[in-house]
Short mmCIF file of N, CA and C in Angstrom, two decimals:
data_model
loop_
_atom_site.label_atom_id
_atom_site.label_comp_id
_atom_site.label_asym_id
_atom_site.label_seq_id
_atom_site.Cartn_x
_atom_site.Cartn_y
_atom_site.Cartn_z
N UNK A 11 96.16 114.56 191.92
CA UNK A 11 95.68 115.91 192.00
C UNK A 11 94.87 116.29 190.75
N UNK A 12 95.22 115.75 189.60
CA UNK A 12 94.47 116.07 188.38
C UNK A 12 93.32 115.08 188.24
N UNK A 13 92.11 115.60 188.10
CA UNK A 13 90.94 114.75 187.91
C UNK A 13 90.78 114.34 186.45
N UNK A 14 90.96 115.30 185.55
CA UNK A 14 90.92 115.01 184.13
C UNK A 14 91.56 116.18 183.38
N UNK A 15 91.89 115.96 182.12
CA UNK A 15 92.44 117.04 181.29
C UNK A 15 92.03 116.81 179.87
N UNK A 16 92.13 117.85 179.08
CA UNK A 16 91.76 117.76 177.68
C UNK A 16 92.72 118.52 176.80
N UNK A 17 92.81 118.08 175.56
CA UNK A 17 93.66 118.76 174.59
C UNK A 17 92.86 119.05 173.33
N UNK A 18 93.28 120.07 172.61
CA UNK A 18 92.70 120.38 171.31
C UNK A 18 93.43 119.56 170.26
N UNK A 19 92.66 119.03 169.31
CA UNK A 19 93.23 118.27 168.20
C UNK A 19 92.68 118.84 166.89
N UNK A 20 93.52 118.87 165.88
CA UNK A 20 93.11 119.49 164.61
C UNK A 20 92.20 118.58 163.80
N UNK A 21 92.35 117.27 163.95
CA UNK A 21 91.54 116.31 163.19
C UNK A 21 91.11 115.23 164.18
N UNK A 22 89.89 115.31 164.64
CA UNK A 22 89.43 114.39 165.68
C UNK A 22 89.56 112.93 165.26
N UNK A 23 89.15 112.61 164.04
CA UNK A 23 89.17 111.22 163.59
C UNK A 23 90.59 110.67 163.53
N UNK A 24 91.55 111.46 163.04
CA UNK A 24 92.94 111.02 163.00
C UNK A 24 93.49 110.84 164.41
N UNK A 25 93.17 111.76 165.29
CA UNK A 25 93.63 111.64 166.67
C UNK A 25 92.98 110.47 167.38
N UNK A 26 91.70 110.24 167.10
CA UNK A 26 91.00 109.10 167.70
C UNK A 26 91.67 107.80 167.27
N UNK A 27 91.98 107.67 166.00
CA UNK A 27 92.67 106.48 165.50
C UNK A 27 93.99 106.28 166.23
N UNK A 28 94.76 107.35 166.38
CA UNK A 28 96.05 107.28 167.07
C UNK A 28 95.87 106.85 168.53
N UNK A 29 95.01 107.55 169.27
CA UNK A 29 94.85 107.25 170.70
C UNK A 29 94.17 105.91 170.94
N UNK A 30 93.25 105.50 170.08
CA UNK A 30 92.65 104.16 170.20
C UNK A 30 93.75 103.10 170.23
N UNK A 31 94.69 103.21 169.31
CA UNK A 31 95.76 102.21 169.21
C UNK A 31 96.82 102.39 170.30
N UNK A 32 97.21 103.63 170.56
CA UNK A 32 98.27 103.89 171.54
C UNK A 32 97.84 103.55 172.96
N UNK A 33 96.58 103.78 173.29
CA UNK A 33 96.11 103.54 174.66
C UNK A 33 95.69 102.09 174.93
N UNK A 34 95.43 101.31 173.89
CA UNK A 34 94.99 99.93 174.10
C UNK A 34 95.95 99.13 174.98
N UNK A 35 97.27 99.23 174.78
CA UNK A 35 98.18 98.48 175.65
C UNK A 35 98.14 98.94 177.11
N UNK A 36 97.67 100.15 177.36
CA UNK A 36 97.58 100.67 178.72
C UNK A 36 96.24 100.34 179.36
N UNK A 37 95.37 99.66 178.62
CA UNK A 37 94.06 99.30 179.15
C UNK A 37 93.07 100.45 179.13
N UNK A 38 93.35 101.47 178.34
CA UNK A 38 92.45 102.63 178.24
C UNK A 38 91.79 102.65 176.87
N UNK A 39 90.60 103.21 176.82
CA UNK A 39 89.86 103.29 175.56
C UNK A 39 88.94 104.50 175.59
N UNK A 40 88.37 104.80 174.43
CA UNK A 40 87.38 105.87 174.34
C UNK A 40 86.13 105.40 175.07
N UNK A 41 85.77 106.08 176.15
CA UNK A 41 84.64 105.67 176.97
C UNK A 41 83.39 106.51 176.75
N UNK A 42 83.56 107.72 176.21
CA UNK A 42 82.39 108.58 176.11
C UNK A 42 82.59 109.63 175.03
N UNK A 43 81.58 109.82 174.22
CA UNK A 43 81.51 110.94 173.27
C UNK A 43 80.41 111.86 173.75
N UNK A 44 80.73 113.13 173.92
CA UNK A 44 79.72 114.10 174.32
C UNK A 44 78.79 114.32 173.13
N UNK A 45 77.48 114.21 173.33
CA UNK A 45 76.57 114.47 172.21
C UNK A 45 76.82 115.86 171.63
N UNK A 46 76.91 115.92 170.31
CA UNK A 46 77.26 117.18 169.64
C UNK A 46 76.24 118.29 169.89
N UNK A 47 75.03 117.94 170.30
CA UNK A 47 74.06 118.98 170.63
C UNK A 47 74.51 119.80 171.84
N UNK A 48 75.43 119.26 172.64
CA UNK A 48 75.94 119.98 173.81
C UNK A 48 77.29 120.64 173.55
N UNK A 49 77.86 120.42 172.37
CA UNK A 49 79.19 120.96 172.08
C UNK A 49 79.20 121.94 170.92
N UNK A 50 78.03 122.29 170.42
CA UNK A 50 77.96 123.17 169.26
C UNK A 50 78.44 122.48 167.99
N UNK A 51 78.31 121.15 167.94
CA UNK A 51 78.70 120.41 166.75
C UNK A 51 80.15 119.98 166.72
N UNK A 52 80.88 120.25 167.79
CA UNK A 52 82.30 119.90 167.87
C UNK A 52 82.44 118.49 168.45
N UNK A 53 83.37 117.71 167.91
CA UNK A 53 83.62 116.36 168.43
C UNK A 53 84.43 116.45 169.72
N UNK A 54 83.91 115.82 170.78
CA UNK A 54 84.58 115.78 172.09
C UNK A 54 84.41 114.37 172.64
N UNK A 55 85.54 113.73 172.96
CA UNK A 55 85.48 112.38 173.49
C UNK A 55 86.50 112.17 174.59
N UNK A 56 86.15 111.28 175.54
CA UNK A 56 87.00 111.05 176.70
C UNK A 56 87.50 109.63 176.81
N UNK A 57 88.79 109.49 177.10
CA UNK A 57 89.47 108.20 177.27
C UNK A 57 89.75 107.93 178.74
N UNK A 58 89.81 106.65 179.08
CA UNK A 58 90.19 106.26 180.42
C UNK A 58 90.14 104.75 180.57
N UNK A 59 90.42 104.31 181.79
CA UNK A 59 90.30 102.89 182.11
C UNK A 59 88.92 102.61 182.70
N UNK A 60 88.54 103.39 183.71
CA UNK A 60 87.23 103.21 184.34
C UNK A 60 86.28 104.37 184.08
N UNK A 61 86.84 105.54 183.86
CA UNK A 61 86.04 106.73 183.56
C UNK A 61 86.87 107.64 182.68
N UNK A 62 86.24 108.52 181.92
CA UNK A 62 86.99 109.42 181.05
C UNK A 62 87.86 110.38 181.87
N UNK A 63 89.14 110.40 181.55
CA UNK A 63 90.08 111.28 182.24
C UNK A 63 90.90 112.13 181.27
N UNK A 64 91.02 111.69 180.03
CA UNK A 64 91.80 112.39 179.01
C UNK A 64 90.87 112.66 177.84
N UNK A 65 90.66 113.93 177.57
CA UNK A 65 89.65 114.34 176.59
C UNK A 65 90.29 114.93 175.34
N UNK A 66 89.72 114.58 174.19
CA UNK A 66 90.08 115.20 172.92
C UNK A 66 88.95 116.14 172.52
N UNK A 67 89.32 117.31 172.05
CA UNK A 67 88.37 118.35 171.65
C UNK A 67 88.84 118.89 170.31
N UNK A 68 88.04 118.70 169.27
CA UNK A 68 88.44 119.15 167.94
C UNK A 68 88.36 120.66 167.86
N UNK A 69 89.53 121.30 167.77
CA UNK A 69 89.60 122.76 167.74
C UNK A 69 91.02 123.19 167.43
N UNK A 70 91.22 124.46 167.38
CA UNK A 70 92.55 125.06 167.24
C UNK A 70 92.72 126.07 168.37
N UNK A 71 93.85 126.43 168.79
CA UNK A 71 95.15 125.99 168.29
C UNK A 71 95.56 124.65 168.89
N UNK A 72 96.44 123.98 168.17
CA UNK A 72 97.04 122.74 168.65
C UNK A 72 98.53 122.90 168.43
N UNK A 73 99.28 121.90 168.81
CA UNK A 73 100.68 121.94 168.44
C UNK A 73 101.65 121.46 169.47
N UNK A 74 102.90 121.50 169.07
CA UNK A 74 103.95 120.97 169.92
C UNK A 74 104.16 121.80 171.18
N UNK A 75 104.92 121.23 172.07
CA UNK A 75 105.22 121.93 173.30
C UNK A 75 104.41 121.44 174.48
N UNK A 76 103.43 120.60 174.22
CA UNK A 76 102.62 120.05 175.30
C UNK A 76 103.10 118.62 175.59
N UNK A 77 103.08 118.26 176.87
CA UNK A 77 103.54 116.93 177.28
C UNK A 77 102.50 116.30 178.18
N UNK A 78 102.16 115.03 177.87
CA UNK A 78 101.18 114.29 178.64
C UNK A 78 101.77 112.92 178.93
N UNK A 79 101.83 112.55 180.21
CA UNK A 79 102.35 111.24 180.61
C UNK A 79 101.22 110.41 181.19
N UNK A 80 101.15 109.15 180.76
CA UNK A 80 100.11 108.24 181.20
C UNK A 80 100.74 107.06 181.93
N UNK A 81 100.13 106.66 183.02
CA UNK A 81 100.69 105.59 183.84
C UNK A 81 100.48 104.23 183.18
N UNK A 82 101.53 103.45 183.22
CA UNK A 82 101.50 102.06 182.78
C UNK A 82 101.68 101.20 184.02
N UNK A 83 101.07 100.03 183.99
CA UNK A 83 101.14 99.13 185.14
C UNK A 83 102.37 98.23 185.10
N UNK A 84 103.07 98.22 183.96
CA UNK A 84 104.27 97.40 183.84
C UNK A 84 105.16 97.98 182.74
N UNK A 85 106.39 97.54 182.73
CA UNK A 85 107.30 97.95 181.66
C UNK A 85 106.84 97.38 180.32
N UNK A 86 106.26 96.19 180.35
CA UNK A 86 105.74 95.61 179.12
C UNK A 86 104.65 96.49 178.51
N UNK A 87 103.82 97.11 179.35
CA UNK A 87 102.79 98.02 178.83
C UNK A 87 103.44 99.24 178.17
N UNK A 88 104.53 99.75 178.75
CA UNK A 88 105.25 100.88 178.15
C UNK A 88 105.75 100.48 176.76
N UNK A 89 106.38 99.30 176.68
CA UNK A 89 106.88 98.81 175.40
C UNK A 89 105.76 98.69 174.37
N UNK A 90 104.63 98.10 174.80
CA UNK A 90 103.49 97.90 173.89
C UNK A 90 102.88 99.22 173.46
N UNK A 91 102.80 100.19 174.39
CA UNK A 91 102.31 101.54 174.05
C UNK A 91 103.16 102.13 172.94
N UNK A 92 104.47 102.10 173.10
CA UNK A 92 105.38 102.71 172.13
C UNK A 92 105.21 102.06 170.76
N UNK A 93 105.17 100.75 170.73
CA UNK A 93 105.01 100.02 169.47
C UNK A 93 103.67 100.36 168.82
N UNK A 94 102.60 100.37 169.60
CA UNK A 94 101.26 100.67 169.07
C UNK A 94 101.17 102.11 168.58
N UNK A 95 101.76 103.03 169.32
CA UNK A 95 101.71 104.45 168.93
C UNK A 95 102.45 104.69 167.62
N UNK A 96 103.60 104.05 167.46
CA UNK A 96 104.33 104.18 166.20
C UNK A 96 103.55 103.56 165.05
N UNK A 97 102.94 102.41 165.28
CA UNK A 97 102.13 101.77 164.25
C UNK A 97 100.93 102.61 163.87
N UNK A 98 100.46 103.43 164.80
CA UNK A 98 99.30 104.29 164.55
C UNK A 98 99.70 105.62 163.90
N UNK A 99 100.98 105.78 163.56
CA UNK A 99 101.42 107.00 162.88
C UNK A 99 102.15 107.98 163.76
N UNK A 100 102.35 107.65 165.03
CA UNK A 100 103.12 108.53 165.91
C UNK A 100 104.58 108.56 165.49
N UNK A 101 105.27 109.60 165.93
CA UNK A 101 106.70 109.73 165.64
C UNK A 101 107.48 109.51 166.93
N UNK A 102 108.53 108.73 166.83
CA UNK A 102 109.35 108.40 168.01
C UNK A 102 109.96 109.65 168.62
N UNK A 103 109.88 109.72 169.94
CA UNK A 103 110.53 110.81 170.68
C UNK A 103 111.28 110.24 171.88
N UNK A 104 111.59 108.97 171.86
CA UNK A 104 112.32 108.34 172.94
C UNK A 104 111.87 106.91 173.15
N UNK A 105 112.69 105.97 172.76
CA UNK A 105 112.35 104.55 172.85
C UNK A 105 112.16 104.13 174.30
N UNK A 106 111.45 103.04 174.54
CA UNK A 106 111.26 102.54 175.90
C UNK A 106 112.60 102.28 176.57
N UNK A 107 112.67 102.70 177.83
CA UNK A 107 113.89 102.46 178.58
C UNK A 107 113.88 103.18 179.90
N UNK A 108 114.90 102.87 180.68
CA UNK A 108 115.05 103.53 181.99
C UNK A 108 115.50 104.97 181.79
N UNK A 109 114.99 105.83 182.64
CA UNK A 109 115.41 107.23 182.71
C UNK A 109 115.88 107.47 184.15
N UNK A 110 117.07 106.94 184.52
CA UNK A 110 117.51 107.01 185.91
C UNK A 110 117.78 108.43 186.40
N UNK A 111 117.85 109.39 185.48
CA UNK A 111 118.02 110.78 185.93
C UNK A 111 116.75 111.30 186.61
N UNK A 112 115.60 110.61 186.43
CA UNK A 112 114.38 110.94 187.16
C UNK A 112 114.34 110.16 188.47
N UNK A 113 114.45 108.84 188.39
CA UNK A 113 114.67 107.97 189.56
C UNK A 113 115.03 106.58 189.03
N UNK A 114 115.53 105.73 189.89
CA UNK A 114 116.12 104.45 189.49
C UNK A 114 115.16 103.55 188.71
N UNK A 115 113.87 103.62 188.98
CA UNK A 115 112.91 102.72 188.34
C UNK A 115 112.03 103.41 187.30
N UNK A 116 112.37 104.62 186.90
CA UNK A 116 111.55 105.35 185.92
C UNK A 116 111.77 104.73 184.55
N UNK A 117 110.74 104.07 184.03
CA UNK A 117 110.80 103.41 182.73
C UNK A 117 109.74 104.05 181.84
N UNK A 118 110.16 104.73 180.80
CA UNK A 118 109.22 105.46 179.97
C UNK A 118 109.51 105.34 178.48
N UNK A 119 108.53 105.76 177.69
CA UNK A 119 108.65 105.84 176.24
C UNK A 119 107.86 107.05 175.77
N UNK A 120 108.34 107.70 174.73
CA UNK A 120 107.77 108.96 174.27
C UNK A 120 107.49 108.92 172.77
N UNK A 121 106.35 109.49 172.37
CA UNK A 121 106.00 109.62 170.96
C UNK A 121 105.32 110.98 170.75
N UNK A 122 105.40 111.47 169.53
CA UNK A 122 104.64 112.65 169.15
C UNK A 122 103.34 112.17 168.50
N UNK A 123 102.20 112.74 168.93
CA UNK A 123 100.91 112.41 168.33
C UNK A 123 100.73 113.18 167.03
N UNK A 124 99.59 113.04 166.32
CA UNK A 124 99.41 113.73 165.04
C UNK A 124 99.52 115.25 165.10
N UNK A 125 99.30 115.86 166.28
CA UNK A 125 99.41 117.31 166.40
C UNK A 125 100.73 117.76 167.01
N UNK A 126 101.65 116.82 167.23
CA UNK A 126 102.96 117.18 167.76
C UNK A 126 103.05 117.20 169.27
N UNK A 127 101.99 116.74 169.96
CA UNK A 127 102.06 116.64 171.41
C UNK A 127 103.00 115.51 171.80
N UNK A 128 103.78 115.71 172.84
CA UNK A 128 104.71 114.70 173.35
C UNK A 128 103.95 113.83 174.34
N UNK A 129 103.65 112.59 173.93
CA UNK A 129 102.85 111.67 174.74
C UNK A 129 103.77 110.58 175.28
N UNK A 130 103.64 110.33 176.58
CA UNK A 130 104.51 109.37 177.26
C UNK A 130 103.70 108.32 177.99
N UNK A 131 104.25 107.11 178.03
CA UNK A 131 103.76 106.09 178.96
C UNK A 131 104.92 105.82 179.92
N UNK A 132 104.60 105.73 181.22
CA UNK A 132 105.64 105.56 182.22
C UNK A 132 105.22 104.56 183.27
N UNK A 133 106.18 103.74 183.69
CA UNK A 133 106.01 102.80 184.80
C UNK A 133 107.06 103.14 185.84
N UNK A 134 106.64 103.28 187.08
CA UNK A 134 107.57 103.64 188.16
C UNK A 134 107.97 102.43 189.00
N UNK A 135 107.47 101.26 188.66
CA UNK A 135 107.73 100.07 189.47
C UNK A 135 109.04 99.41 189.05
N UNK A 136 109.72 98.78 189.99
CA UNK A 136 110.91 98.01 189.61
C UNK A 136 110.52 96.82 188.74
N UNK A 137 111.47 96.36 187.95
CA UNK A 137 111.19 95.22 187.07
C UNK A 137 110.93 93.96 187.86
#
């Protein structure tokens, strides 16, 4: 149902570094930067696998309380996402593992990004 979404980040370069590393295990990368002549000089870039679906927009306000979950194709991708996100400066908010209170095969991991957003990778497939 969601075609794409975007979040505000306080420091585009720091967030780009974080998401570049955190999304690599999921097969996603920065695919497009909007030319600043169309954004009033603000940095705006979109991540995805085949097309930009998750956008960073340098602006305020930012902060905790927002949650974004990204699909992983395997549990190994969830594990790799969590490891990469922590290495990129993210803060742990839930190690990789089953969350059977959602459903029997819900395997997810959670980290806080540089602005305090709760970012998750999740695989719904059985092992």
